[in-house]
CSV table of C-alpha atoms in Angstrom, one decimal:
chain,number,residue,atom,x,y,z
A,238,UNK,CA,149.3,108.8,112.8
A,239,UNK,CA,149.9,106.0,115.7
A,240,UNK,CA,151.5,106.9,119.2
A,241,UNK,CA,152.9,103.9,120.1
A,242,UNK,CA,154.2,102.7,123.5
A,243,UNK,CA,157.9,102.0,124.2
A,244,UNK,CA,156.9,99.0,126.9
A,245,UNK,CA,157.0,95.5,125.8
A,246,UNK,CA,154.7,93.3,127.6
A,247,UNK,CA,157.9,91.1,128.7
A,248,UNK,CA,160.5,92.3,131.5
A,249,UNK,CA,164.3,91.8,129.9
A,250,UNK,CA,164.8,88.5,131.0
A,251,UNK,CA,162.1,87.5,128.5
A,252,UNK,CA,163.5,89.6,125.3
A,253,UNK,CA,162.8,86.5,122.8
A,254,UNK,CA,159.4,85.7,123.1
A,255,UNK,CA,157.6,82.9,121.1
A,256,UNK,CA,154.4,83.1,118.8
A,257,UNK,CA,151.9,81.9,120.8
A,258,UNK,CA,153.5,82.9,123.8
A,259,UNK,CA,151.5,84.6,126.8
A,260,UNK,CA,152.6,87.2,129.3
A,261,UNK,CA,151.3,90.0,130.9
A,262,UNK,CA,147.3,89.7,129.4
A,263,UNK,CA,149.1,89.4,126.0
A,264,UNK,CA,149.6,87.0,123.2
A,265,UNK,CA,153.0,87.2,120.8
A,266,UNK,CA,151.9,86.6,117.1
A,267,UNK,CA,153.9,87.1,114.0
A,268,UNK,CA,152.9,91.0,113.5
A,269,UNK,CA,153.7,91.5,117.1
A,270,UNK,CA,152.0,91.4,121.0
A,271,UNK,CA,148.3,91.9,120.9
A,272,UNK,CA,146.3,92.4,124.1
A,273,UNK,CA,143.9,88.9,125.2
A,274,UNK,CA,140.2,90.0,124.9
A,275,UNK,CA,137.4,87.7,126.4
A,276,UNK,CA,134.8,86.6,124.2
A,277,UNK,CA,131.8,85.0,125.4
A,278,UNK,CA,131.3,81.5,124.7
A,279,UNK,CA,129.8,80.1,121.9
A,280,UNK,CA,130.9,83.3,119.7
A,281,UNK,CA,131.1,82.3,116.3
A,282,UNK,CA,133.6,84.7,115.1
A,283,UNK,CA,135.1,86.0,112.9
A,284,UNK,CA,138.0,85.8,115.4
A,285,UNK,CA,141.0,88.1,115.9
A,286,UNK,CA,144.6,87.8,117.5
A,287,UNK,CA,144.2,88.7,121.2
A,288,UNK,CA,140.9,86.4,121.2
A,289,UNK,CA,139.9,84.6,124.1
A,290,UNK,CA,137.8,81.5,123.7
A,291,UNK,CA,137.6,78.7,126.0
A,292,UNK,CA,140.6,79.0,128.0
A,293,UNK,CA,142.5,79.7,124.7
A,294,UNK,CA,143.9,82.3,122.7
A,295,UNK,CA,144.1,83.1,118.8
A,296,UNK,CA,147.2,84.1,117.5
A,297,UNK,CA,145.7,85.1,114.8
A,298,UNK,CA,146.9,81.9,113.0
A,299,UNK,CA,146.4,79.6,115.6
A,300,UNK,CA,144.7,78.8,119.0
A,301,UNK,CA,146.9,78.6,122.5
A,302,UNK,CA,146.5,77.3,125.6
A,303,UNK,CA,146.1,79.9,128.3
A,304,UNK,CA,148.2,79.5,131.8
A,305,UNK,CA,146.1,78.2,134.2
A,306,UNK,CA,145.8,81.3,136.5
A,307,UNK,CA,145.4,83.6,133.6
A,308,UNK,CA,142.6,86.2,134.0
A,309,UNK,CA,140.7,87.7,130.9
A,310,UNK,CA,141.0,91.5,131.3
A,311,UNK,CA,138.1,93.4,132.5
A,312,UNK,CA,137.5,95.7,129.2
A,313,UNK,CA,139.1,95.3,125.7
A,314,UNK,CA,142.8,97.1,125.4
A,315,UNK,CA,144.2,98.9,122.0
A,316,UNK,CA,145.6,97.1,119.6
A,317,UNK,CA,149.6,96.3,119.5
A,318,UNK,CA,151.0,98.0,116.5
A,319,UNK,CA,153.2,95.8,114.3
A,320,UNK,CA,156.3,95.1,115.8
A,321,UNK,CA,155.2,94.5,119.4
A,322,UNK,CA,155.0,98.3,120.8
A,323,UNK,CA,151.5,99.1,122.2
A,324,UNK,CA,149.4,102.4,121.2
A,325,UNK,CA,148.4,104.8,124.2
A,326,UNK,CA,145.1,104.0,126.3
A,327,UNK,CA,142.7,106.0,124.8
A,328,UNK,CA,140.7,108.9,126.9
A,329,UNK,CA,137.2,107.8,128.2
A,330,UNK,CA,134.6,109.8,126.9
A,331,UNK,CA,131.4,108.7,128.6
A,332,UNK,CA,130.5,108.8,132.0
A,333,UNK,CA,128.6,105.9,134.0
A,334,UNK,CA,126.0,109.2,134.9
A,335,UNK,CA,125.8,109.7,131.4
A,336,UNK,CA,125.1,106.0,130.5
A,337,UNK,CA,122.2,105.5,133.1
A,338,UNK,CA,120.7,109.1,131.5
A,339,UNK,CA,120.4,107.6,127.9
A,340,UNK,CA,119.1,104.5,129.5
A,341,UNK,CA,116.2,106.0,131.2
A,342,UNK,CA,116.1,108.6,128.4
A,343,UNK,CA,115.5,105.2,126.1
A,344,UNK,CA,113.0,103.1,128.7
A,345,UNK,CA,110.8,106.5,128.9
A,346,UNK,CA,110.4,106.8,125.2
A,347,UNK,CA,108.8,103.1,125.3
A,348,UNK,CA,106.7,103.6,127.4
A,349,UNK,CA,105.5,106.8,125.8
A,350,UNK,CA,105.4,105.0,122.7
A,351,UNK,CA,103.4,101.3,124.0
A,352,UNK,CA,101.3,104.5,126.2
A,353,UNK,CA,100.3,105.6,122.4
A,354,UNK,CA,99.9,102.4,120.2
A,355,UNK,CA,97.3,101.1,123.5
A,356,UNK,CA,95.1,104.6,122.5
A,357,UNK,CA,95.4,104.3,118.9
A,358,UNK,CA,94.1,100.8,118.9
A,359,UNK,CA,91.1,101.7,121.4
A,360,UNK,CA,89.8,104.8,119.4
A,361,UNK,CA,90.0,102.5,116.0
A,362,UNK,CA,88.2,99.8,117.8
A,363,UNK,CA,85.8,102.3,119.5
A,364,UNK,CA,85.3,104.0,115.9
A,365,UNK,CA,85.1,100.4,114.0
A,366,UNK,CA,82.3,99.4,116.9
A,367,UNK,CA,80.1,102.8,116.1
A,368,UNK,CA,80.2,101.8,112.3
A,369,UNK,CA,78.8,98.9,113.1
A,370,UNK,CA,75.9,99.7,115.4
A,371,UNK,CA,75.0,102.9,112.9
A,372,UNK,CA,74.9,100.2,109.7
A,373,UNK,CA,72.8,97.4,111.9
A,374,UNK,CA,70.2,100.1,113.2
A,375,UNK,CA,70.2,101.1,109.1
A,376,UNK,CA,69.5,98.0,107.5
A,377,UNK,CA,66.8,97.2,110.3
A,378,UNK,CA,64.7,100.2,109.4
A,379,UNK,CA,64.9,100.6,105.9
A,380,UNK,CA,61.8,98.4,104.0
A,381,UNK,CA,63.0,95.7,101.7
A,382,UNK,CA,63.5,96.7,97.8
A,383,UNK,CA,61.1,94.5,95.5
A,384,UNK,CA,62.9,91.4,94.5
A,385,UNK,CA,63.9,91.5,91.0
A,386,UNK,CA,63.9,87.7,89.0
A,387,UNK,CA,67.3,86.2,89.1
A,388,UNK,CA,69.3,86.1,86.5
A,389,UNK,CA,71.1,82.8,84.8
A,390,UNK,CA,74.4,82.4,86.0
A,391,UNK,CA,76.9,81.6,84.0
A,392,UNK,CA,79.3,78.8,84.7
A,393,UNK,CA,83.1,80.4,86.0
A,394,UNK,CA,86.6,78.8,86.3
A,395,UNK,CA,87.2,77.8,89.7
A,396,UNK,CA,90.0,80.3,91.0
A,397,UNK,CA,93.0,79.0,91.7
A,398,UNK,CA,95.4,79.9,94.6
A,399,UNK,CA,98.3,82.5,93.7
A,400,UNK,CA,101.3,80.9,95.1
A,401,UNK,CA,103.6,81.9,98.1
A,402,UNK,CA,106.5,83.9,96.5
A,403,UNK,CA,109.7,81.8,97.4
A,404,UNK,CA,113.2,83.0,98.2
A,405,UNK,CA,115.6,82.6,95.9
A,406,UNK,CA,119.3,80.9,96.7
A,407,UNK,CA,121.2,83.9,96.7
A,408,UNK,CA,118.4,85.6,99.1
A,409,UNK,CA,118.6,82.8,101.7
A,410,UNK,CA,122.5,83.0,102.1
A,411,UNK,CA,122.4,87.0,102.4
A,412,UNK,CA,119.7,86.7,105.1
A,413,UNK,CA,122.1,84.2,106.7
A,414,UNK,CA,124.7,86.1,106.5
A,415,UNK,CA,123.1,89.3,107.6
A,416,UNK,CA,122.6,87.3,110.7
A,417,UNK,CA,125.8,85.9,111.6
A,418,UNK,CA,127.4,89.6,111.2
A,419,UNK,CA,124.8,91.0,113.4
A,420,UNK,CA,125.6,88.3,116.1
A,421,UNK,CA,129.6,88.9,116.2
A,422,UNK,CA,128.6,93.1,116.5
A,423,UNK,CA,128.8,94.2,113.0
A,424,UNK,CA,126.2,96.7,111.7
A,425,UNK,CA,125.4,97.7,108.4
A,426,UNK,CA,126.3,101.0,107.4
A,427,UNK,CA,125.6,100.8,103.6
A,428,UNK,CA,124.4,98.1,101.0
A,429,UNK,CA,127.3,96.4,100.7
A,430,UNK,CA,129.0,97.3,103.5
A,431,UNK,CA,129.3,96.3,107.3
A,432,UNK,CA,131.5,98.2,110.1
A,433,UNK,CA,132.1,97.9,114.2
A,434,UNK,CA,134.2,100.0,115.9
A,435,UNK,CA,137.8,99.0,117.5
A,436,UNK,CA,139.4,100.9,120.5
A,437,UNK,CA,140.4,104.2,119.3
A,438,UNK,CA,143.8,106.0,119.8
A,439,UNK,CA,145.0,109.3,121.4
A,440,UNK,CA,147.8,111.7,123.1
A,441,UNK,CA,147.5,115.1,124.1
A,442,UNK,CA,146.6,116.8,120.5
A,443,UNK,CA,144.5,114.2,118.8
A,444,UNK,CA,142.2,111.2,119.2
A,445,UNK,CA,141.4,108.3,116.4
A,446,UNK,CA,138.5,106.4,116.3
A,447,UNK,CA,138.8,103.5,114.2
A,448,UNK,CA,136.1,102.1,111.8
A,449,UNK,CA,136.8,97.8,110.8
A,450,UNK,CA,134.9,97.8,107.8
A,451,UNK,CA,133.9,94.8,106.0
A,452,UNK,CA,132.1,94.0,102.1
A,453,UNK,CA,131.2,91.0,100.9
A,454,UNK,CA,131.2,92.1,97.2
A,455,UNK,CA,134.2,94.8,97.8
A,456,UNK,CA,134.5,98.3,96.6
A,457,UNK,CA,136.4,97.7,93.8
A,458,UNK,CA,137.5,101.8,93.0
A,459,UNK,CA,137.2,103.2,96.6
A,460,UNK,CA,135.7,103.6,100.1
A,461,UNK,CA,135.0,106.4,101.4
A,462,UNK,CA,133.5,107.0,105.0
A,463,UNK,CA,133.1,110.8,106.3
A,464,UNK,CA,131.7,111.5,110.0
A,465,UNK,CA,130.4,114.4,112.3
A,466,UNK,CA,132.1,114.8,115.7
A,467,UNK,CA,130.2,115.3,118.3
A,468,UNK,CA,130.7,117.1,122.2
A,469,UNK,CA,129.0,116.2,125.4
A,470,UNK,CA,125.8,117.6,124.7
A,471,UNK,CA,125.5,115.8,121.2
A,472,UNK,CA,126.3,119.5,119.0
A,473,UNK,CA,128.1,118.9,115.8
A,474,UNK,CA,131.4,120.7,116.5
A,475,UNK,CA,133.3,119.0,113.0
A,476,UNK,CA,133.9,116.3,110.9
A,477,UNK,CA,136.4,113.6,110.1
A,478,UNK,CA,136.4,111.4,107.4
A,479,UNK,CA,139.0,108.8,105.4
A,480,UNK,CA,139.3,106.8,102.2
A,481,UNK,CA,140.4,103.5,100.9
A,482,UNK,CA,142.0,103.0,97.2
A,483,UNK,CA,139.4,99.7,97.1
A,484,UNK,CA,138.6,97.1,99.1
A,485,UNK,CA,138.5,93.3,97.8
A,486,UNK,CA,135.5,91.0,98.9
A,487,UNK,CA,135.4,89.9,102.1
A,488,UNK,CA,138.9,91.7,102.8
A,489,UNK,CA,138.8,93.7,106.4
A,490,UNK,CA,140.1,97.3,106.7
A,491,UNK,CA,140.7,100.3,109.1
A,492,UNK,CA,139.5,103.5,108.5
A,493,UNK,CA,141.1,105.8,111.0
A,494,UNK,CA,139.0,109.6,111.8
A,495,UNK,CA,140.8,111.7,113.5
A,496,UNK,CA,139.5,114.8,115.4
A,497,UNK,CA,142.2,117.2,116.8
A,498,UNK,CA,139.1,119.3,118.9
A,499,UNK,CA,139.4,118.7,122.6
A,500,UNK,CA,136.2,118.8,123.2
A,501,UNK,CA,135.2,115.9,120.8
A,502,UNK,CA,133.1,113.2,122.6
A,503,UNK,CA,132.0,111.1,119.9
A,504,UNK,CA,131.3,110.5,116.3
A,505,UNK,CA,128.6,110.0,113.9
A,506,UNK,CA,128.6,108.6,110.4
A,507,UNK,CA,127.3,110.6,107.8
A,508,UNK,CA,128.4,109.3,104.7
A,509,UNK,CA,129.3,105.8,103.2
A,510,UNK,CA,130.4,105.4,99.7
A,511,UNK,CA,131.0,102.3,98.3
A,512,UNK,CA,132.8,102.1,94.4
């Protein structure tokens, strides 16, 4: 379901717009007007239409040059729908209060966790020292057994070195690719299978968040991805979920879960099943 806007970026004088062309903090591209979003530099992709990359923008085919006093939006903007309409802004669920709670919530649980590695590592150490001052004082004390003759030894093999297990091919270009999907914000969410989430959609009886999903072997039968909606206070309060028919390698895809509860703050995935 998409509630899309009836605005065009473009006032009436400007009804035929160009690919490539800029107006408004958008760029025109063949599937439509997508809003410019500002990418740090040196990102190494993938890239998106709406893109913003050293004073240029991707058209999803293509890179333009940005006017010169064009200014990168302060947060990312929904997606334009095909055909150049624009989908609603979605609601904002978290407060700045509630951010700088789960920040201090996360800096005081490391603390409390260093706090306990620090006085595990002192009672080993104090435990390893007392080991070693009971066997010293023993073997001090205790008279020395009669020495029995030695016997011949007998001539061994000198042992040889296991070697260092090596990576194969296939294991070096997964761990660089882990690594490159990590740095553009992708996280994987199953074996096979990597996701980040887009802006989401809304109007007064729903909201959408949207799932990119993304395999590098594919799912060849299906994907299905089911999550648990969440209120304020973090309760479970549903679920939404959403299916693919398959999904070919390296192919991306949107997986849209929609809650029509009010009081829905966020989501959780629960389930990932790749086919």
């Amino acid at each position: 379901m998409n509630d899309q806007s009836d605005q065009s970026p473009l006032d009436e004088s400007q009804s035929h717009p160009q690919v490539g062309q800029v107006a408004n903090g958008h760029v025109f591209t063949t599937h439509g007007w997508y809003p410019l979003r500002h990418l740090p530099p040196g990102s190494p992709g993938p890239f998106y239409a709406g893109d913003v990359l050293n004073g240029q923008a991707f058209t999803g085919e293509h890179w333009v040059h940005l006017p010169n006093d064009f200014h990168a939006p302060a947060t990312p903007q929904p997606l334009a729908a095909p055909g150049g309409a624009l989908p609603a802004q979605p609601k904002k669920r978290l407060s700045r209060g509630k951010r700088i709670g789960i920040g201090v919530a996360i800096f005081v649980g490391v603390v409390f966790a260093v706090n306990m590695i620090v006085g595990i590592t002192l009672a080993l150490t104090t435990a390893l020292q007392a080991d070693d001052t009971k066997a010293t004082v023993q073997s001090t004390t205790k008279s020395p057994a009669p020495s029995a003759s030695p016997s011949p030894r007998r001539p061994t093999d000198t042992p040889t070195a296991r070697p260092k297990p090596t990576k194969s091919a296939q294991q070096i270009a997964d761990e660089k690719y882990a690594a490159e999907m990590k740095k553009a914000g992708w996280k994987q969410i199953d074996d096979d299978v990597w996701s980040r989430w887009d802006e989401g959609e809304s109007d007064m009886f729903f909201y959408t968040f949207k799932l990119r999903v993304v395999s590098p072997t594919g799912c060849n039968n299906s994907l299905y991805v089911k999550g648990s909606l969440l209120d304020q206070g973090g309760t479970v309060i549903g679920f939404a979920n959403d299916v693919l028919p398959g999904l070919a390698a390296n192919q991306q895809a949107v997986l849209e879960l929609t809650s029509y509860d009010d009081n829905a703050a966020s989501i959780q995935l629960d389930e990932v099943s790749c086919y």
